[in-house]
Coordinates of C-alpha atoms in Angstrom, one line a residue:
Chain A
M346 CA 0.0 0.0 0.0
N347 CA 1.1 3.5 -0.7
T348 CA 1.5 6.2 2.0
I349 CA -1.1 8.8 1.3
K350 CA -0.7 12.5 2.3
P351 CA -3.6 14.9 3.0
Y352 CA -4.7 17.0 0.1
A353 CA -3.6 20.6 0.6
R354 CA -3.9 23.9 -1.2
K355 CA -4.8 27.5 -0.4
V356 CA -8.2 29.2 -0.7
F357 CA -8.7 31.0 -4.0
Y358 CA -9.8 34.6 -4.2
Y359 CA -12.9 33.6 -6.2
E360 CA -13.9 31.1 -3.5
T361 CA -14.6 33.9 -1.1
D362 CA -17.9 35.7 -0.7
K363 CA -19.0 39.1 0.7
M364 CA -18.7 37.7 4.2
K365 CA -15.0 37.6 3.4
V366 CA -14.7 33.9 3.9
A367 CA -14.7 30.8 1.7
H368 CA -18.3 30.3 0.5
H369 CA -19.8 27.2 2.1
S370 CA -20.5 25.5 -1.2
N371 CA -16.8 25.4 -1.9
Y372 CA -16.1 23.0 0.9
I373 CA -18.1 20.4 -1.0
R374 CA -15.8 21.0 -4.0
M375 CA -12.7 20.7 -1.7
F376 CA -14.1 17.3 -0.6
E377 CA -14.2 16.2 -4.3
E378 CA -10.7 17.5 -5.0
A379 CA -9.5 15.5 -2.0
R380 CA -11.2 12.3 -3.3
V381 CA -9.6 12.6 -6.6
D382 CA -6.2 13.2 -5.0
F383 CA -6.6 10.3 -2.6
L384 CA -7.4 7.8 -5.3
E385 CA -4.5 9.1 -7.4
Q386 CA -2.1 8.6 -4.5
A387 CA -3.6 5.2 -3.9
G388 CA -2.7 4.2 -7.4
L389 CA -6.2 4.2 -9.1
S390 CA -6.9 7.6 -10.6
F391 CA -10.5 8.8 -11.3
K392 CA -9.5 8.8 -15.0
A393 CA -8.6 5.1 -14.7
I394 CA -12.0 4.4 -13.1
E395 CA -13.6 6.3 -16.0
D396 CA -11.6 4.3 -18.5
F397 CA -13.5 1.3 -17.1
N398 CA -16.6 3.2 -18.0
V399 CA -17.5 3.4 -14.4
M400 CA -18.7 6.6 -12.7
V401 CA -18.9 7.3 -8.9
P402 CA -21.7 9.7 -8.4
V403 CA -22.5 11.3 -5.1
L404 CA -25.6 10.1 -3.4
S405 CA -25.4 12.4 -0.4
V406 CA -23.2 15.0 1.1
E407 CA -23.1 16.7 4.5
C408 CA -20.8 19.3 5.9
R409 CA -20.6 21.0 9.3
Y410 CA -18.8 24.4 9.3
I411 CA -16.8 25.1 12.4
S412 CA -14.3 27.8 11.7
P413 CA -14.3 29.8 8.4
L414 CA -11.4 29.7 6.0
V415 CA -10.3 33.0 4.5
F416 CA -8.6 33.9 1.3
D417 CA -5.1 32.5 0.8
E418 CA -5.4 30.3 3.9
E419 CA -3.7 27.0 3.5
F420 CA -5.9 24.0 4.4
A421 CA -5.4 20.2 4.4
V422 CA -8.2 17.7 3.8
Y423 CA -8.0 14.5 5.9
L424 CA -10.1 11.9 4.0
K425 CA -11.0 8.5 5.2
I426 CA -13.0 5.7 3.5
E427 CA -15.4 4.8 6.3
K428 CA -17.3 2.0 4.6
F429 CA -17.1 0.1 1.3
N430 CA -18.9 -3.0 0.2
G431 CA -18.4 -3.0 -3.5
V432 CA -21.7 -1.2 -4.1
R433 CA -21.8 1.7 -1.7
L434 CA -18.9 3.9 -0.5
D435 CA -18.9 6.2 2.5
I436 CA -16.1 8.8 2.9
S437 CA -15.5 11.3 5.8
Y438 CA -13.5 14.5 5.6
R439 CA -11.9 16.9 8.0
I440 CA -10.6 20.2 6.7
V441 CA -7.9 21.7 8.9
S442 CA -6.3 25.1 8.5
R443 CA -2.5 24.9 8.2
N444 CA -2.2 28.5 9.4
S445 CA -4.1 28.1 12.7
G446 CA -4.2 24.3 13.1
K447 CA -8.0 24.7 13.7
L448 CA -10.6 22.2 12.4
C449 CA -12.6 24.3 9.9
A450 CA -15.1 21.8 8.6
E451 CA -16.0 18.2 8.7
G452 CA -18.2 16.2 6.4
R453 CA -19.2 13.0 4.7
T454 CA -20.2 11.9 1.3
S455 CA -21.7 8.6 0.1
H456 CA -21.4 7.2 -3.4
C457 CA -22.4 4.4 -5.6
F458 CA -20.8 3.0 -8.7
T459 CA -22.6 3.2 -12.1
D460 CA -22.1 2.6 -15.7
M461 CA -22.0 5.5 -18.2
N462 CA -25.9 5.5 -18.2
M463 CA -26.0 6.0 -14.4
K464 CA -27.1 2.4 -13.8
P465 CA -25.7 1.2 -10.5
L466 CA -23.3 -1.7 -10.6
R467 CA -21.4 -4.0 -8.3
T468 CA -17.6 -3.6 -8.5
K469 CA -16.5 -6.9 -6.8
A470 CA -17.1 -9.4 -9.6
K471 CA -16.8 -7.1 -12.6
Y472 CA -14.1 -4.6 -11.7
P473 CA -11.7 -6.2 -9.2
E474 CA -9.1 -3.5 -9.9
I475 CA -11.5 -0.9 -8.6
Y476 CA -12.9 -3.1 -5.8
N477 CA -9.5 -4.0 -4.5
I478 CA -8.2 -0.4 -4.1
F479 CA -11.3 0.8 -2.3
H480 CA -11.4 -2.3 -0.1
E481 CA -7.7 -2.1 0.7
Y482 CA -7.8 1.6 1.7
T483 CA -11.0 1.4 3.8
G484 CA -10.1 2.7 7.2
Y485 CA -6.8 4.0 6.1
E486 CA -5.7 7.3 7.8
V487 CA -3.8 9.8 5.7
Q488 CA -0.3 10.6 7.0
D489 CA 0.9 14.2 7.6
Chain B
M1261 CA -48.5 37.1 5.6
N1262 CA -47.5 37.0 2.0
T1263 CA -48.1 34.0 -0.3
I1264 CA -44.7 32.6 -1.2
K1265 CA -44.0 30.7 -4.4
P1266 CA -41.3 28.1 -4.9
Y1267 CA -38.1 29.4 -6.3
A1268 CA -37.6 28.3 -9.9
R1269 CA -35.1 28.5 -12.7
K1270 CA -33.4 26.3 -15.3
V1271 CA -30.0 24.6 -14.9
F1272 CA -27.2 26.6 -16.4
Y1273 CA -24.7 25.1 -18.9
Y1274 CA -21.8 25.9 -16.6
E1275 CA -23.5 24.0 -13.8
T1276 CA -23.1 20.7 -15.6
D1277 CA -20.1 18.5 -15.3
K1278 CA -18.6 15.7 -17.5
M1279 CA -21.2 13.3 -16.2
K1280 CA -23.6 15.6 -18.2
V1281 CA -25.7 16.4 -15.1
A1282 CA -25.7 19.4 -12.7
H1283 CA -22.7 19.1 -10.4
H1284 CA -23.7 18.1 -6.9
S1285 CA -22.1 21.2 -5.4
N1286 CA -24.5 23.4 -7.3
Y1287 CA -27.5 22.1 -5.4
I1288 CA -26.0 23.7 -2.2
R1289 CA -26.0 27.0 -4.2
M1290 CA -29.6 26.4 -5.4
F1291 CA -30.6 26.1 -1.7
E1292 CA -29.0 29.5 -1.1
E1293 CA -30.8 31.1 -4.0
A1294 CA -34.0 29.8 -2.7
R1295 CA -33.4 31.2 0.8
V1296 CA -32.7 34.6 -0.6
D1297 CA -35.8 34.5 -2.7
F1298 CA -38.0 33.2 0.1
L1299 CA -37.0 36.0 2.4
E1300 CA -37.5 38.5 -0.4
Q1301 CA -41.0 37.3 -0.9
A1302 CA -41.7 37.2 2.8
G1303 CA -40.8 40.9 2.9
L1304 CA -37.4 40.9 4.5
S1305 CA -34.6 40.8 2.0
F1306 CA -31.1 39.5 2.7
K1307 CA -29.9 43.0 1.9
A1308 CA -32.3 44.4 4.6
I1309 CA -30.9 41.8 7.1
E1310 CA -27.4 43.0 6.2
D1311 CA -28.4 46.6 6.6
F1312 CA -29.0 45.7 10.3
N1313 CA -25.3 44.5 10.2
V1314 CA -26.5 41.0 10.7
M1315 CA -25.2 37.9 8.8
V1316 CA -26.8 34.5 8.6
P1317 CA -23.9 32.1 8.1
V1318 CA -24.4 28.4 7.4
L1319 CA -23.5 26.1 10.2
S1320 CA -24.3 22.9 8.4
V1321 CA -25.6 21.6 5.1
E1322 CA -26.8 18.2 3.9
C1323 CA -28.2 17.1 0.6
R1324 CA -29.4 13.8 -0.7
Y1325 CA -29.3 13.4 -4.5
I1326 CA -32.2 11.4 -5.9
S1327 CA -32.5 12.1 -9.6
P1328 CA -30.0 14.2 -11.6
L1329 CA -30.9 17.5 -13.1
V1330 CA -29.6 18.1 -16.6
F1331 CA -28.8 21.2 -18.6
D1332 CA -31.7 23.5 -19.2
E1333 CA -34.1 21.5 -17.0
E1334 CA -36.4 23.7 -15.0
F1335 CA -36.6 23.0 -11.3
A1336 CA -38.4 24.4 -8.4
V1337 CA -37.1 24.6 -4.8
Y1338 CA -39.7 24.0 -2.0
L1339 CA -38.2 25.6 1.1
K1340 CA -39.5 25.3 4.6
I1341 CA -38.3 26.9 7.8
E1342 CA -38.4 23.9 10.1
K1343 CA -37.2 25.4 13.3
F1344 CA -36.4 28.9 14.6
N1345 CA -35.8 30.1 18.1
G1346 CA -34.2 33.5 17.5
V1347 CA -30.7 32.1 17.7
R1348 CA -30.7 29.0 15.4
L1349 CA -32.5 28.4 12.2
D1350 CA -33.2 25.1 10.4
I1351 CA -34.4 25.1 6.8
S1352 CA -35.4 22.1 4.6
Y1353 CA -35.4 22.0 0.8
R1354 CA -36.9 19.8 -1.9
I1355 CA -35.8 20.3 -5.5
V1356 CA -38.3 19.1 -8.0
S1357 CA -38.0 19.0 -11.8
R1358 CA -40.7 20.9 -13.6
N1359 CA -40.0 18.8 -16.7
S1360 CA -40.5 15.3 -15.1
G1361 CA -42.2 16.2 -11.8
K1362 CA -39.6 14.1 -10.0
L1363 CA -38.0 14.9 -6.7
C1364 CA -34.4 15.5 -7.6
A1365 CA -32.8 16.3 -4.3
E1366 CA -33.7 17.1 -0.7
G1367 CA -31.6 18.8 1.9
R1368 CA -31.3 20.9 5.0
T1369 CA -29.2 23.8 6.2
S1370 CA -28.8 25.2 9.7
H1371 CA -27.8 28.7 10.5
C1372 CA -27.1 31.2 13.2
F1373 CA -27.2 34.9 13.3
T1374 CA -24.0 37.0 13.8
D1375 CA -22.7 40.5 13.7
M1376 CA -20.3 41.6 11.0
N1377 CA -17.4 40.0 13.0
M1378 CA -19.1 36.6 13.0
K1379 CA -20.1 36.9 16.7
P1380 CA -23.4 35.0 17.3
L1381 CA -26.3 37.1 18.4
R1382 CA -29.9 36.7 19.6
T1383 CA -32.4 38.3 17.2
K1384 CA -35.5 38.4 19.5
A1385 CA -34.6 41.4 21.7
K1386 CA -32.3 43.3 19.4
Y1387 CA -33.7 42.7 16.0
P1388 CA -37.5 42.2 16.3
E1389 CA -38.0 42.9 12.5
I1390 CA -35.7 40.0 11.7
Y1391 CA -37.1 37.8 14.5
N1392 CA -40.7 38.3 13.6
I1393 CA -40.4 37.4 10.0
F1394 CA -38.6 34.1 10.7
H1395 CA -40.9 33.3 13.5
E1396 CA -44.0 34.1 11.4
Y1397 CA -42.9 31.9 8.5
T1398 CA -41.7 28.9 10.5
G1399 CA -43.6 25.9 9.2
Y1400 CA -45.0 27.8 6.2
E1401 CA -45.4 25.7 3.1
V1402 CA -44.6 27.5 -0.2
Q1403 CA -47.6 27.5 -2.7
D1404 CA -47.3 26.4 -6.3
Chain C
M906 CA -39.4 36.3 -36.1
N907 CA -40.0 36.2 -32.4
T908 CA -39.6 39.3 -30.2
I909 CA -36.7 38.7 -27.9
K910 CA -36.4 40.2 -24.4
P911 CA -33.1 40.8 -22.6
Y912 CA -32.0 38.1 -20.2
A913 CA -32.5 39.2 -16.6
R914 CA -31.9 38.0 -13.1
K915 CA -30.4 39.1 -9.8
V916 CA -26.8 38.6 -8.6
F917 CA -26.5 35.5 -6.4
Y918 CA -24.8 35.6 -3.0
Y919 CA -22.3 33.0 -4.0
E920 CA -21.3 35.1 -7.0
T921 CA -19.9 37.8 -4.7
D922 CA -16.3 37.9 -3.5
K923 CA -14.5 39.6 -0.7
M924 CA -14.5 42.9 -2.5
K925 CA -18.3 42.6 -2.0
V926 CA -19.1 42.7 -5.7
A927 CA -19.9 40.0 -8.3
H928 CA -16.6 38.3 -9.1
H929 CA -15.4 39.2 -12.6
S930 CA -15.4 35.6 -13.8
N931 CA -19.2 35.4 -13.3
Y932 CA -19.9 37.9 -16.0
I933 CA -18.5 35.4 -18.5
R934 CA -21.1 32.9 -17.1
M935 CA -23.9 35.6 -17.4
F936 CA -23.0 35.9 -21.1
E937 CA -23.5 32.2 -21.5
E938 CA -26.9 32.3 -19.6
A939 CA -27.9 35.1 -22.0
R940 CA -26.9 33.1 -25.1
V941 CA -28.9 30.1 -24.0
D942 CA -31.9 32.3 -23.2
F943 CA -31.7 34.2 -26.5
L944 CA -31.7 31.0 -28.6
E945 CA -34.5 29.6 -26.6
Q946 CA -36.6 32.7 -27.3
A947 CA -35.5 32.7 -30.9
G948 CA -37.0 29.2 -31.2
L949 CA -33.9 27.1 -31.3
S950 CA -32.8 25.9 -27.9
F951 CA -29.3 24.8 -27.1
K952 CA -30.7 21.4 -26.3
A953 CA -32.1 21.3 -29.9
I954 CA -28.7 22.2 -31.2
E955 CA -27.2 19.4 -29.2
D956 CA -29.8 17.0 -30.4
F957 CA -28.3 17.6 -33.9
N958 CA -25.0 16.5 -32.2
V959 CA -23.7 20.0 -32.7
M960 CA -21.7 21.9 -30.1
V961 CA -20.9 25.6 -30.1
P962 CA -17.7 26.0 -28.2
V963 CA -16.3 29.4 -27.2
L964 CA -13.2 30.4 -29.2
S965 CA -12.6 33.7 -27.4
V966 CA -14.1 35.9 -24.8
E967 CA -13.5 39.5 -23.7
C968 CA -15.1 41.6 -21.1
R969 CA -14.7 45.2 -19.9
Y970 CA -15.9 45.9 -16.4
I971 CA -17.3 49.3 -15.9
S972 CA -19.4 49.4 -12.8
P973 CA -19.6 46.5 -10.3
L974 CA -22.7 44.6 -9.7
V975 CA -23.5 43.8 -6.0
F976 CA -25.4 41.1 -4.3
D977 CA -29.1 40.9 -5.2
E978 CA -28.8 43.6 -7.8
E979 CA -31.0 43.0 -10.9
F980 CA -29.3 43.1 -14.2
A981 CA -30.3 42.6 -17.8
V982 CA -28.0 41.3 -20.6
Y983 CA -28.4 42.9 -24.0
L984 CA -27.1 40.4 -26.5
K985 CA -26.5 40.9 -30.2
I986 CA -25.3 38.5 -32.9
E987 CA -22.7 40.7 -34.6
K988 CA -21.4 38.3 -37.3
F989 CA -22.4 34.9 -38.5
N990 CA -21.3 33.1 -41.6
G991 CA -22.3 29.5 -40.9
V992 CA -18.9 28.7 -39.6
R993 CA -18.0 31.4 -37.1
L994 CA -20.3 33.4 -34.8
D995 CA -19.5 36.6 -33.0
I996 CA -21.8 37.9 -30.2
S997 CA -21.7 41.1 -28.2
Y998 CA -23.1 41.7 -24.7
R999 CA -24.0 44.7 -22.6
I1000 CA -24.9 44.1 -18.9
V1001 CA -27.0 46.8 -17.5
S1002 CA -28.1 47.2 -13.8
R1003 CA -31.9 47.5 -13.5
N1004 CA -31.4 49.2 -10.2
S1005 CA -29.2 52.1 -11.3
G1006 CA -29.6 51.9 -15.1
K1007 CA -25.8 51.9 -15.4
L1008 CA -23.9 50.0 -17.9
C1009 CA -21.9 47.5 -15.8
A1010 CA -20.0 45.5 -18.3
E1011 CA -19.7 44.9 -22.0
G1012 CA -18.1 42.0 -23.8
R1013 CA -17.9 39.7 -26.8
T1014 CA -17.6 36.0 -27.5
S1015 CA -16.7 34.2 -30.7
H1016 CA -17.7 30.7 -31.4
C1017 CA -17.5 27.9 -34.0
F1018 CA -19.7 24.9 -34.6
T1019 CA -18.4 21.4 -34.0
D1020 CA -19.5 17.8 -34.0
M1021 CA -19.3 15.8 -30.7
N1022 CA -15.6 15.2 -31.2
M1023 CA -14.9 19.0 -31.4
K1024 CA -14.3 18.8 -35.1
P1025 CA -15.4 22.1 -36.7
L1026 CA -18.3 22.0 -39.2
R1027 CA -20.2 24.2 -41.6
T1028 CA -23.8 24.6 -40.6
K1029 CA -25.2 26.0 -43.9
A1030 CA -25.4 22.8 -46.0
K1031 CA -25.7 20.2 -43.3
Y1032 CA -27.8 22.0 -40.6
P1033 CA -30.1 24.5 -42.2
E1034 CA -32.3 24.7 -39.1
I1035 CA -29.3 25.9 -37.1
Y1036 CA -28.0 28.1 -39.9
N1037 CA -31.3 29.8 -40.6
I1038 CA -31.9 30.9 -37.0
F1039 CA -28.4 32.4 -36.5
H1040 CA -28.6 34.0 -39.9
E1041 CA -32.1 35.5 -39.3
Y1042 CA -31.2 36.9 -35.9
T1043 CA -27.9 38.4 -36.9
G1044 CA -28.0 42.1 -36.0
Y1045 CA -31.3 41.7 -34.1
E1046 CA -31.6 44.1 -31.1
V1047 CA -33.3 42.6 -28.0
Q1048 CA -36.4 44.6 -27.0
D1049 CA -37.0 45.9 -23.4
Chain D
M643 CA 14.7 39.5 -7.3
N644 CA 13.2 36.0 -6.7
T645 CA 13.1 33.3 -9.3
I646 CA 9.4 32.8 -10.1
K647 CA 8.0 29.5 -11.3
P648 CA 4.8 29.1 -13.4
Y649 CA 1.7 28.4 -11.5
A650 CA 0.6 24.8 -11.9
R651 CA -2.2 22.4 -10.9
K652 CA -4.6 19.9 -12.3
V653 CA -8.1 20.5 -13.7
F654 CA -10.8 19.8 -11.0
Y655 CA -13.7 17.6 -11.8
Y656 CA -16.2 20.4 -11.0
E657 CA -14.5 22.6 -13.6
T658 CA -15.6 20.4 -16.4
D659 CA -18.9 20.8 -18.2
K660 CA -21.0 18.5 -20.4
M661 CA -18.7 19.0 -23.4
K662 CA -16.3 17.1 -21.1
V663 CA -13.7 19.9 -21.0
A664 CA -12.9 22.6 -18.6
H665 CA -15.6 25.3 -18.8
H666 CA -14.3 28.4 -20.5
S667 CA -15.1 30.6 -17.5
N668 CA -12.7 28.7 -15.4
Y669 CA -9.7 29.9 -17.4
I670 CA -10.4 33.4 -16.1
R671 CA -10.2 31.9 -12.6
M672 CA -6.9 30.2 -13.4
F673 CA -5.5 33.6 -14.4
E674 CA -6.5 34.9 -11.0
E675 CA -4.9 32.0 -9.2
A676 CA -1.7 32.6 -11.2
R677 CA -1.7 36.3 -10.3
V678 CA -2.0 35.5 -6.6
D679 CA 0.8 32.9 -6.9
F680 CA 3.1 35.2 -8.9
L681 CA 2.9 38.0 -6.3
E682 CA 3.4 35.6 -3.4
Q683 CA 6.5 34.3 -5.1
A684 CA 7.6 37.8 -5.9
G685 CA 7.4 38.6 -2.2
L686 CA 4.3 40.7 -2.0
S687 CA 1.2 38.6 -1.3
F688 CA -2.3 39.7 -2.2
K689 CA -3.0 39.7 1.5
A690 CA -0.1 42.1 2.1
I691 CA -1.6 44.4 -0.6
E692 CA -5.0 44.2 1.1
D693 CA -3.3 44.9 4.5
F694 CA -2.4 48.3 2.9
N695 CA -6.2 48.6 2.3
V696 CA -5.5 48.5 -1.5
M697 CA -7.5 46.4 -3.9
V698 CA -6.6 45.4 -7.5
P699 CA -9.8 45.0 -9.4
V700 CA -10.0 43.7 -12.9
L701 CA -10.8 46.3 -15.5
S702 CA -10.9 43.9 -18.5
V703 CA -10.2 40.4 -19.3
E704 CA -9.7 38.5 -22.6
C705 CA -9.0 34.9 -23.4
R706 CA -8.5 32.9 -26.5
Y707 CA -9.2 29.2 -26.2
I708 CA -6.9 27.1 -28.3
S709 CA -6.9 23.5 -27.1
P710 CA -9.3 22.3 -24.4
L711 CA -8.1 21.1 -21.0
V712 CA -9.8 18.0 -19.7
F713 CA -10.4 16.7 -16.2
D714 CA -7.2 15.9 -14.2
E715 CA -4.9 17.4 -16.9
E716 CA -2.0 19.2 -15.4
F717 CA -1.5 22.8 -16.7
A718 CA 1.0 25.6 -16.1
V719 CA 0.2 29.3 -16.3
Y720 CA 3.0 31.5 -17.7
L721 CA 2.2 35.0 -16.5
K722 CA 3.9 38.2 -17.5
I723 CA 3.4 41.7 -16.3
E724 CA 3.3 43.5 -19.6
K725 CA 2.8 47.1 -18.5
F726 CA 2.8 48.9 -15.2
N727 CA 2.8 52.6 -14.5
G728 CA 1.7 52.8 -10.9
V729 CA -1.9 53.4 -11.9
R730 CA -2.6 50.7 -14.5
L731 CA -1.4 47.1 -14.7
D732 CA -1.5 44.8 -17.8
I733 CA -0.8 41.1 -17.4
S734 CA -0.6 38.4 -20.0
Y735 CA -1.1 34.7 -19.5
R736 CA -0.4 31.5 -21.4
I737 CA -1.9 28.2 -20.2
V738 CA 0.1 25.2 -21.3
S739 CA -0.8 21.6 -20.8
R740 CA 1.9 19.6 -19.0
N741 CA 0.5 16.4 -20.4
S742 CA 0.6 17.4 -24.1
G743 CA 2.9 20.5 -24.0
K744 CA 0.2 22.3 -26.1
L745 CA -0.7 25.9 -25.6
C746 CA -4.3 25.7 -24.4
A747 CA -5.3 29.3 -23.9
E748 CA -3.8 32.7 -23.8
G749 CA -5.2 35.8 -22.3
R750 CA -4.8 39.2 -20.8
T751 CA -6.1 41.2 -17.9
S752 CA -5.9 44.8 -17.0
H753 CA -6.2 46.3 -13.5
C754 CA -6.2 49.4 -11.5
F755 CA -5.4 50.0 -7.9
T756 CA -8.1 51.3 -5.5
D757 CA -8.9 51.9 -1.9
M758 CA -11.5 49.9 0.0
N759 CA -14.2 52.0 -1.5
M760 CA -13.1 51.2 -5.1
K761 CA -11.7 54.7 -5.6
P762 CA -8.6 54.5 -7.9
L763 CA -5.3 55.5 -6.5
R764 CA -1.7 56.0 -7.5
T765 CA 0.7 53.5 -5.9
K766 CA 4.0 55.3 -6.6
A767 CA 3.9 58.0 -4.0
K768 CA 1.7 56.4 -1.4
Y769 CA 2.5 52.7 -1.6
P770 CA 6.2 52.3 -2.7
E771 CA 6.2 48.7 -1.4
I772 CA 3.5 47.9 -3.8
Y773 CA 4.8 50.1 -6.6
N774 CA 8.3 48.7 -6.4
I775 CA 7.4 45.0 -6.7
F776 CA 5.2 45.5 -9.8
H777 CA 7.8 47.8 -11.3
E778 CA 10.6 45.4 -10.7
Y779 CA 8.8 42.4 -12.1
T780 CA 7.4 44.1 -15.2
G781 CA 8.6 42.1 -18.2
Y782 CA 9.9 39.3 -16.0
E783 CA 9.5 35.8 -17.6
V784 CA 8.6 33.0 -15.2
Q785 CA 11.2 30.1 -15.2
D786 CA 10.2 26.5 -15.7

């Protein structure tokens, strides 16, 4: 297994709103960026998944906002695959400021796997390359 | 009390992603659009709230995605103030396609009220104009 | 020919940035919204164009920012097809505040027509339904 | 003077649209990201500029789209300060794919400097720290 680092970047100017903090919708996008990065580091890129004609749509999302991120603030996303059974996937996220060390937000997404027509599918039998990576990294804690 | 209609518009091209559906983060933005519109219709615009130097940040958001919206599809957002006690505010949302009639997503946000420095405040004593509107419309169902 | 009205809506909260005005990138999106709306009103929706397996990608964009739009401000987009020859399309835009009457931004986009693999194509011979609409509305001024 | 590297990252999933390429409005945002990064590397962060109560709004933007970026494609932005006279600032951008080496887009922005009420100001006399950095890096070519 590969060692996986948290996903990190700074808040973009265009992500702020007139409250002078990152708009709450952008944290949902940061979660997605972190998912893509995690899988890349794990050795199975999103592009590779799509090359199998498999999509991983979001079934639900939740986010609790704790301390606002401001423009140019560096943050890290700590992502963890909480549950995976080949059909459903649950991921949790903690967004931490690298400036203050504060927990800024925490959230969760759940996903299924589908073909290109959004028809759900089981990965275990048909896509072992996909199944194995998610299975292997379930419960894995990213390393600073 | 004013009669309040659901908020409605079509999906913008730039809201779609390579799965050819509205990106899941945009539903969080649709919720916000619907909040702004609801309050406007209720007679207390967001701008009026901000003129009191009061902000209404989002404490948490959740959304369950049921049926994807596609480009140019018209949708309506049915918003309901579920709870309000002058300090905290809980709102629910149902996004329904006006093309298919299908429920596309449902979600919830919770909020507090703060001054311009993000310090929480109680609306009841200090901002009765704000308190009264939220109080009055708690439980109100928008009318098609 | 149909009478075409300017495209209008209000500035969304999430379109603002920490300068407390609509972020400059969003005007490019407003142009797109206005294009989609114009074609819909002209009787040839973007969806109809895509049903011909034709795409209309943007080749270039320019925008001059004159007076900033703020949250909740209503604006109208005055769009005009400046040039069209079946292969290339040039469109101009003026964004006007309905609150102040001020010209807020003006811009221009140029486009070509392609198949689903982004290969350019000529509309005149192969897609007369598309060609005719763009041809007919070239120079047309939207009516308040 | 510091050596400045091009700004680089990958295309995010949410930046794609149903044409399966990065939406054209996002290039305008990439330009902004590159500006922020360039100034940071030059030793004068945007935050530092804002600590002087100075803003640098965009007066105009233009972008020519040459070859589309797709999801997860790594790109670099080559930014150059073309003109600066203390009052006005012109910047050019070239976005290059690090996968294909292709030039994907090129553009330009112009800016002025204002106080927090959007009133234009001259940097030379009043803000030499700001003036000097922009002056010094005018014409500077970022180094791979």
